[in-house]
Each structure stands twice: as structure tokens, then as C-alpha cells.
Tab-separated table of C-alpha atoms in Angstrom:
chain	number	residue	atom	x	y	z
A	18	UNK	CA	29.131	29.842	-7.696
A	19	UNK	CA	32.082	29.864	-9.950
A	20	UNK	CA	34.860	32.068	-8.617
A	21	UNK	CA	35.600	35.567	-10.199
A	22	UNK	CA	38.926	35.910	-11.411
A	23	UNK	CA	40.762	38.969	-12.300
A	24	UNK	CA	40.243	38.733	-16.145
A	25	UNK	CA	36.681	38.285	-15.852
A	26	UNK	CA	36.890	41.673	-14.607
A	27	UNK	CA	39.181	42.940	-17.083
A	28	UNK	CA	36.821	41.614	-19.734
A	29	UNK	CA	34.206	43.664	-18.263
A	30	UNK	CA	35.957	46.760	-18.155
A	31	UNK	CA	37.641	46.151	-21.522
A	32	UNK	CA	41.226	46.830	-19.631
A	33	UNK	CA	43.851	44.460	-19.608
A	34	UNK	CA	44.478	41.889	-17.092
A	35	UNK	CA	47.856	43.758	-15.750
A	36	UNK	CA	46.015	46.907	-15.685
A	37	UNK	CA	43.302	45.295	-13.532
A	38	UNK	CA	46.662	43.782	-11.286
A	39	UNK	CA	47.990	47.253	-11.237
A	40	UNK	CA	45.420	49.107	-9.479
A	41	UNK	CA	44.809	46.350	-7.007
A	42	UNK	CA	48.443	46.432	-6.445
A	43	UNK	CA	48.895	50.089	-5.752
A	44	UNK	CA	51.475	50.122	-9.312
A	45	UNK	CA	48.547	52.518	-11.248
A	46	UNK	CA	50.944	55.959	-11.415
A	47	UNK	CA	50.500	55.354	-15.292
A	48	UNK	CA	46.543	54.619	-14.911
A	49	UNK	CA	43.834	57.574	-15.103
A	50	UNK	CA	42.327	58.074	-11.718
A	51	UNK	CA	39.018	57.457	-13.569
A	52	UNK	CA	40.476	54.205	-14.812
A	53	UNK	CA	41.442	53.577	-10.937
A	54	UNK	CA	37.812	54.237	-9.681
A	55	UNK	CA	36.014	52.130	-12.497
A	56	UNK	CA	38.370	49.181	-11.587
A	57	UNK	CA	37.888	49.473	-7.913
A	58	UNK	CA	33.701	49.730	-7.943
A	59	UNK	CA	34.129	46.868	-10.630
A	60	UNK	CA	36.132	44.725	-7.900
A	61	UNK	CA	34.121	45.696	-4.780
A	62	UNK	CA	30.641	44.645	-6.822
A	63	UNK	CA	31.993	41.265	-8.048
A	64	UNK	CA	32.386	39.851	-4.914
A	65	UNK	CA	36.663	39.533	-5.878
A	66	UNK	CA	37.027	42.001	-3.393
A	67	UNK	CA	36.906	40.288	0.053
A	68	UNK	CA	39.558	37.480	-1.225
A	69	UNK	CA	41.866	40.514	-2.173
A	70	UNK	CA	41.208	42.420	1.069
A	71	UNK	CA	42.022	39.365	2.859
A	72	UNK	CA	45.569	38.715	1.512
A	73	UNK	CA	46.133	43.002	1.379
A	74	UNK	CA	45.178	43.104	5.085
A	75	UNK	CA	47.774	40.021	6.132
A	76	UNK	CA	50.474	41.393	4.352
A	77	UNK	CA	49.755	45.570	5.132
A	78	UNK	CA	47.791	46.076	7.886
A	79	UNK	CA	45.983	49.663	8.523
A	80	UNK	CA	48.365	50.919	5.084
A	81	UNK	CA	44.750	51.774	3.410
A	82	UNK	CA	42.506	55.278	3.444
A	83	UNK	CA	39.237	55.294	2.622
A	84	UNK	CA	37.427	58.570	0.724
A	85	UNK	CA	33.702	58.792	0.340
A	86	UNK	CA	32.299	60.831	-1.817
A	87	UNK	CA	28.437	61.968	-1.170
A	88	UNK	CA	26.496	60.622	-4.845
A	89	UNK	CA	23.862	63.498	-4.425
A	90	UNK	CA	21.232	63.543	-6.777
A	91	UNK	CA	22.557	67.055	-8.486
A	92	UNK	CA	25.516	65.465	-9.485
A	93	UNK	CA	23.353	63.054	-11.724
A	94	UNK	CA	24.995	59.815	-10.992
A	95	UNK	CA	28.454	61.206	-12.199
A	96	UNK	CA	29.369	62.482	-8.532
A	97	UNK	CA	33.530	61.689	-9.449
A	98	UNK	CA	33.210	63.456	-12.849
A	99	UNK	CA	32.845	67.169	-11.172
A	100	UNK	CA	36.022	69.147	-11.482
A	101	UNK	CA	36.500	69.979	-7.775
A	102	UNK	CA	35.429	66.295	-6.819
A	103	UNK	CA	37.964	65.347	-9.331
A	104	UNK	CA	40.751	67.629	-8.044
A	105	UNK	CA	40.166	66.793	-4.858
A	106	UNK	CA	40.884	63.234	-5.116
A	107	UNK	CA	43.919	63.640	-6.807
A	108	UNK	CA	45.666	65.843	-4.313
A	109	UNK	CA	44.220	63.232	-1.761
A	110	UNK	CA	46.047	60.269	-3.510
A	111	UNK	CA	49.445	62.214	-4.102
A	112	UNK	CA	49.098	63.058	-0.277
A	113	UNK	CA	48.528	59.284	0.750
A	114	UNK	CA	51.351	58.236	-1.456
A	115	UNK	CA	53.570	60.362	0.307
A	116	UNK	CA	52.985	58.748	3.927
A	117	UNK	CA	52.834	55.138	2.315
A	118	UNK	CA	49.164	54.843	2.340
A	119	UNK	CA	46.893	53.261	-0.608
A	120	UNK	CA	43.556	55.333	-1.207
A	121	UNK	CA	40.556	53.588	-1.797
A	122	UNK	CA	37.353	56.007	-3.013
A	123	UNK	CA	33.492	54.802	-3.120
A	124	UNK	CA	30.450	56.949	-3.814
A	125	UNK	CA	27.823	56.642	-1.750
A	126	UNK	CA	24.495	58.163	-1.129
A	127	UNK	CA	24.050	57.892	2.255
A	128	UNK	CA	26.266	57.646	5.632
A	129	UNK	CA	25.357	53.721	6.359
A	130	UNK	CA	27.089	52.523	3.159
A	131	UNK	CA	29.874	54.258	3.702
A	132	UNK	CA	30.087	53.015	6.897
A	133	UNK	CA	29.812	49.534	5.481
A	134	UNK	CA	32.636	50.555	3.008
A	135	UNK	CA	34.788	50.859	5.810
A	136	UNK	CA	34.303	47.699	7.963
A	137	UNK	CA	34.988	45.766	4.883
A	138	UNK	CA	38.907	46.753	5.148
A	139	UNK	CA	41.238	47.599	7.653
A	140	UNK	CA	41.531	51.050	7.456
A	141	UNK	CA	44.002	53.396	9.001
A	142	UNK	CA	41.224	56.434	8.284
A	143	UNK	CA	38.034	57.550	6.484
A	144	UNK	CA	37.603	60.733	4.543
A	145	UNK	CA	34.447	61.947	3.856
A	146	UNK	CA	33.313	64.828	1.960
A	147	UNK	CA	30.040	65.805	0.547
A	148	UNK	CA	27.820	64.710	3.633
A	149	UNK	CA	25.708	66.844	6.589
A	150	UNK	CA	26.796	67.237	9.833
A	151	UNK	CA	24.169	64.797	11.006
A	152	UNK	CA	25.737	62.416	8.782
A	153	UNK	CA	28.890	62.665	9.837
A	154	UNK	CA	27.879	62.359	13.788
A	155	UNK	CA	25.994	59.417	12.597
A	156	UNK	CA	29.249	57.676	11.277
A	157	UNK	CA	31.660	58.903	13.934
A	158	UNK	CA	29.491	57.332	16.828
A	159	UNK	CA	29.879	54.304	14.539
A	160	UNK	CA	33.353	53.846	13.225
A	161	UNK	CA	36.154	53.366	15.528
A	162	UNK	CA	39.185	54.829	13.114
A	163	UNK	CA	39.747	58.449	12.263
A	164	UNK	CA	37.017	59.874	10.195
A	165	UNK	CA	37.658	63.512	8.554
A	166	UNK	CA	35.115	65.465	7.216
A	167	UNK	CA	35.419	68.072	4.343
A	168	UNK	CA	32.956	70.972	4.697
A	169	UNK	CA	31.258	69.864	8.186
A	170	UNK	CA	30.608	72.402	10.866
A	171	UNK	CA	30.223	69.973	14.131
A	172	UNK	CA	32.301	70.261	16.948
A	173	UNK	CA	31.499	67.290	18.090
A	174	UNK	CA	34.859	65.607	19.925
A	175	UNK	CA	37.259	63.577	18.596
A	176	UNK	CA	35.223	64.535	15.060
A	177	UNK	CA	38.203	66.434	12.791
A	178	UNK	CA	37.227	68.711	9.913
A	179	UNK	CA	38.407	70.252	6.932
A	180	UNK	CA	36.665	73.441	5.851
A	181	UNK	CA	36.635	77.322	3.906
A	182	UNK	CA	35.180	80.017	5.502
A	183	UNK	CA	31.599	79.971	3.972
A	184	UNK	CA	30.518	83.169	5.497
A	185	UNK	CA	33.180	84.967	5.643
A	186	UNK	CA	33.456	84.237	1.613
A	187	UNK	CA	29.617	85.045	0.629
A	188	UNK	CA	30.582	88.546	2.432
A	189	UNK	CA	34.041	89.395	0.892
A	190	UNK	CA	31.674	88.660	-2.534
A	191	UNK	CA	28.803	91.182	-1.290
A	192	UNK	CA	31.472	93.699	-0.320
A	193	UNK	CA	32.676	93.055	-3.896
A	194	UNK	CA	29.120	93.928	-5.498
A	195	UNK	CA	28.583	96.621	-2.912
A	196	UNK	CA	31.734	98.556	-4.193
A	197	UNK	CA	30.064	98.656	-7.793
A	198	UNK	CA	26.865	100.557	-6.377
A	199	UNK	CA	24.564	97.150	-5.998
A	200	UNK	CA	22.399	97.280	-2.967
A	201	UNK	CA	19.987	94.103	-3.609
A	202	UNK	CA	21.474	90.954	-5.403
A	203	UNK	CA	19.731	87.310	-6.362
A	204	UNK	CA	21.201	84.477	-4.704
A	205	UNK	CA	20.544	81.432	-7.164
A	206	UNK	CA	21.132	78.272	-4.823
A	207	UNK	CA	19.385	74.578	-4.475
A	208	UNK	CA	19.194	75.009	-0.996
A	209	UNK	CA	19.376	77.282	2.024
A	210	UNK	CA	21.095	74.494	4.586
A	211	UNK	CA	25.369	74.032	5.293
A	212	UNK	CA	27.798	75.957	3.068
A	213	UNK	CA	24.917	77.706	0.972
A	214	UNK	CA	23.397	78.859	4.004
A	215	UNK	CA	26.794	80.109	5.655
A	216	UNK	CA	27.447	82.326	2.042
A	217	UNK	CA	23.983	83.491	1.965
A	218	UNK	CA	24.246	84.787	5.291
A	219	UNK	CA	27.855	86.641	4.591
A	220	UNK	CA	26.306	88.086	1.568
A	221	UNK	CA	23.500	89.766	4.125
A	222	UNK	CA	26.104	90.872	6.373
A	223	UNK	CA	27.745	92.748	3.608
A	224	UNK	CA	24.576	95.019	3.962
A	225	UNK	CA	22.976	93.257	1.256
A	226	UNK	CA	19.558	92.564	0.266
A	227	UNK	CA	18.709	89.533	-1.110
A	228	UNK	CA	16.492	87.544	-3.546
A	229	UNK	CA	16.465	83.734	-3.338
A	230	UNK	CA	16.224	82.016	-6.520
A	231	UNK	CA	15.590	78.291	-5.587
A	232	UNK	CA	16.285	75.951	-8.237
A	233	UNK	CA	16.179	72.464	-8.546
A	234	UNK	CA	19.412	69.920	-8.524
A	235	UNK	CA	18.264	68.102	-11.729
A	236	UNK	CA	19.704	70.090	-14.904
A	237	UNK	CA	17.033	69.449	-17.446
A	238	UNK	CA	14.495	71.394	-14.807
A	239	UNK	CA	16.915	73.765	-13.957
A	240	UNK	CA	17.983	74.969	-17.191
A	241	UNK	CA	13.936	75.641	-17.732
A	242	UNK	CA	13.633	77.088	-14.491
A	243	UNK	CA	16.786	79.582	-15.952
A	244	UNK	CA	14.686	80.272	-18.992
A	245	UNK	CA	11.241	81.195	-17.812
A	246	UNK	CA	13.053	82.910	-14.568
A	247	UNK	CA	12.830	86.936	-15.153
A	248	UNK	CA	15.883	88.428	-14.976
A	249	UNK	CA	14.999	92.002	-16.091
A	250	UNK	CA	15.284	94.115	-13.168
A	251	UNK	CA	18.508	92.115	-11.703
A	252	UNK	CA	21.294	94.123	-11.665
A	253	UNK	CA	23.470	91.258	-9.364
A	254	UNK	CA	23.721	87.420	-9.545
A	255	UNK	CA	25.393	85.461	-6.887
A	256	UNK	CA	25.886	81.843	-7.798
A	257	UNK	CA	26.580	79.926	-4.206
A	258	UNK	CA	27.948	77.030	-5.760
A	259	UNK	CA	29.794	75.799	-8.591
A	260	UNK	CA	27.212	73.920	-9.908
């Protein structure tokens, strides 16, 4: 098999060859983080990537973080293009800078590949974000570095996590309606697990009633779910996520 060099992959990505260099080399202040992301999937799936982890891990041991991201099916295969997603990652990478660490982020749709995504380096941690709590268990009793968690509500030890408070959030929001005379309010959510669940139930402990409005995570049925849904004798809407 002929080897892959670094301007095959360039070619690819229709980037130069020193852009390509760049990333790999932790010099990419001047590249896009989407730029970054393309060029590290692009290496990991050629097969480059083991060679280059190789000579990375003898010269900087444990100097690399790992972030997965969860590629749920609502995000429709653009998980990295969502606003807080995207936010997220860049305070993440200005953060690793700042203790000398390189960040390295995969997608990943379930908790086994991003286990695998770890073994293949030497990490000095994993951050996850996007997963369940079963997930995250799952990859703890796995992985033998650091793992953090965004939004995960285990306490299982030695299992750090980084969350909001759901509830107390879905109930500042009902007190918020409540003070403008609403006494019932539709909850639109995809599901009733996790952080939805948690807001849902701080709405209800505002003194709330509520109407679920289930709808699906793929946008072409949702939007038709929105337009034969009747909203005629809904006075409140409470969106429980962003999307």
C-alpha cells in the first residue's frame, strides 16, 4: 500500500501543504477551528495518523486532550456546526493552550469509538460532552486517564463533571411565565430523559401545568410536525433546548 503523505491530504482538502503541517504541528492560531477539525478527521481516516502519533508521543508525552463530541442524529451529521458545540470548543482550545496542552476533537456516535479515539494517543485527559450517563460509566470503567463529562449527572467515583442546573433553570423560566398570569404551558422537547427531563420537571415545580409536545430530531419532520401542530389555545411555549 503506497504510503500517505501529507500533500495527498492537502490535495484532498484543497489546503495547502503548510496548512496541513500547521495543524498537525499545533502552529494553526491563524487556521479556522473548522479548518482544524476537517484536517484532523482527514488525517485520522487516512491511516497518516498513527506514523504522526508515533513521533508526537516520543517527543511530548501525555501534552494532548482529547474532546468528543456526541454525533446525535438531530444534529444531522453537522454535530461541530451548532453554535454552542462550536463555542464550546473554542473556549476548550484557548483553555488547553494556556496549560501547554494540544486539543484533539472527534465526533462520535457512540461511547466505544470514542473510547477507541483515545487509546490511539497518549492522552493526558478525555472530554466528553453530548453523551448519557450510562455512556459515560461505560467509558470511565474503560479508560484509565481523566475523563470529564459535560452535562452528566452520575456520581459515580473518580467520574468528574461539568454541568448547569437543569432544574433549577426550567423553574426560574416557569416562575417567569407564572408572573405574566400563565398557569398551563407546552413544553416542545425530543425527549423526556437527562437535561430535558431535569427542565421539565423545574417547570412543574414552578406550579405549572404542562403539555408535552414531542417532536422528532430530524428537521424536515419536525418543521411538519410544527405546521399541522395546533397552537390555538396555547398561551405559553417552553422550548427545552436550543435546537
Amino acid at each position: 500500500m503506497e504510503k500517505i503523505r501529507l500533500r495527498d491530504i492537502a490535495d484532498a482538502l484543497g489546503l495547502s501543504v503548510a496548512t496541513v503541517s500547521n495543524v498537525l504541528n499545533g502552529k494553526d492560531s491563524k487556521v479556522s477551528p473548522a479548518t482544524r477539525i476537517r484536517v484532523l478527521e482527514a488525517v485520522e481516516g487516512s491511516g497518516y495518523l498513527p506514523e504522526r502519533a508515533e513521533v508526537l508521543l516520543g517527543r511530548n508525552p501525555s501534552r494532548m486532550v482529547g474532546l468528543v463530541v456526541n454525533d446525535h442524529p438531530e444534529y444531522s451529521g453537522h454535530p461541530l456546526e451548532d453554535p454552542y458545540n462550536a463555542r464550546f470548543i473554542s473556549f476548550l482550545q484557548r483553555a488547553a493552550a494556556r496549560h501547554g496542552l494540544e486539543l484533539l476533537v472527534k465526533t462520535a456516535r457512540t461511547w466505544e469509538e470514542a473510547a477507541q479515539f483515545a487509546s490511539i494517543w497518549n492522552m493526558a485527559g478525555l472530554v466528553v460532552s453530548g453523551f448519557c450517563d450510562a455512556d459515560y460509566v461505560s467509558l470511565r470503567q474503560e479508560m484509565k486517564i481523566p475523563l470529564a463529562a459535560c452535562d452528566a449527572f452520575s456520581r459515580e467515583a473518580g467520574f468528574s463533571s461539568v454541568t448547569v442546573q437543569d432544574r433549577m433553570g426550567g423553574r426560574l423560566a416557569g416562575e417567569h411565565l407564572k408572573s405574566l398570569g400563565h398557569s398551563r404551558v407546552t413544553c416542545i422537547t425530543t425527549n423526556m430523559i437527562c437535561d430535558d427531563f431535569e427542565r421539565i420537571q423545574g417547570i412543574r415545580d414552578a406550579g405549572l401545568q404542562t403539555d408535552l409536545f414531542m417532536i422528532s430530531g430530524d428537521r424536515t419532520i419536525m418543521r411538519e410536525q410544527f405546521r399541522k401542530h395546533d397552537f390555538s389555545h396555547v398561551t405559553a411555549v417552553f422550548c427545552v433546548s436550543d435546537r
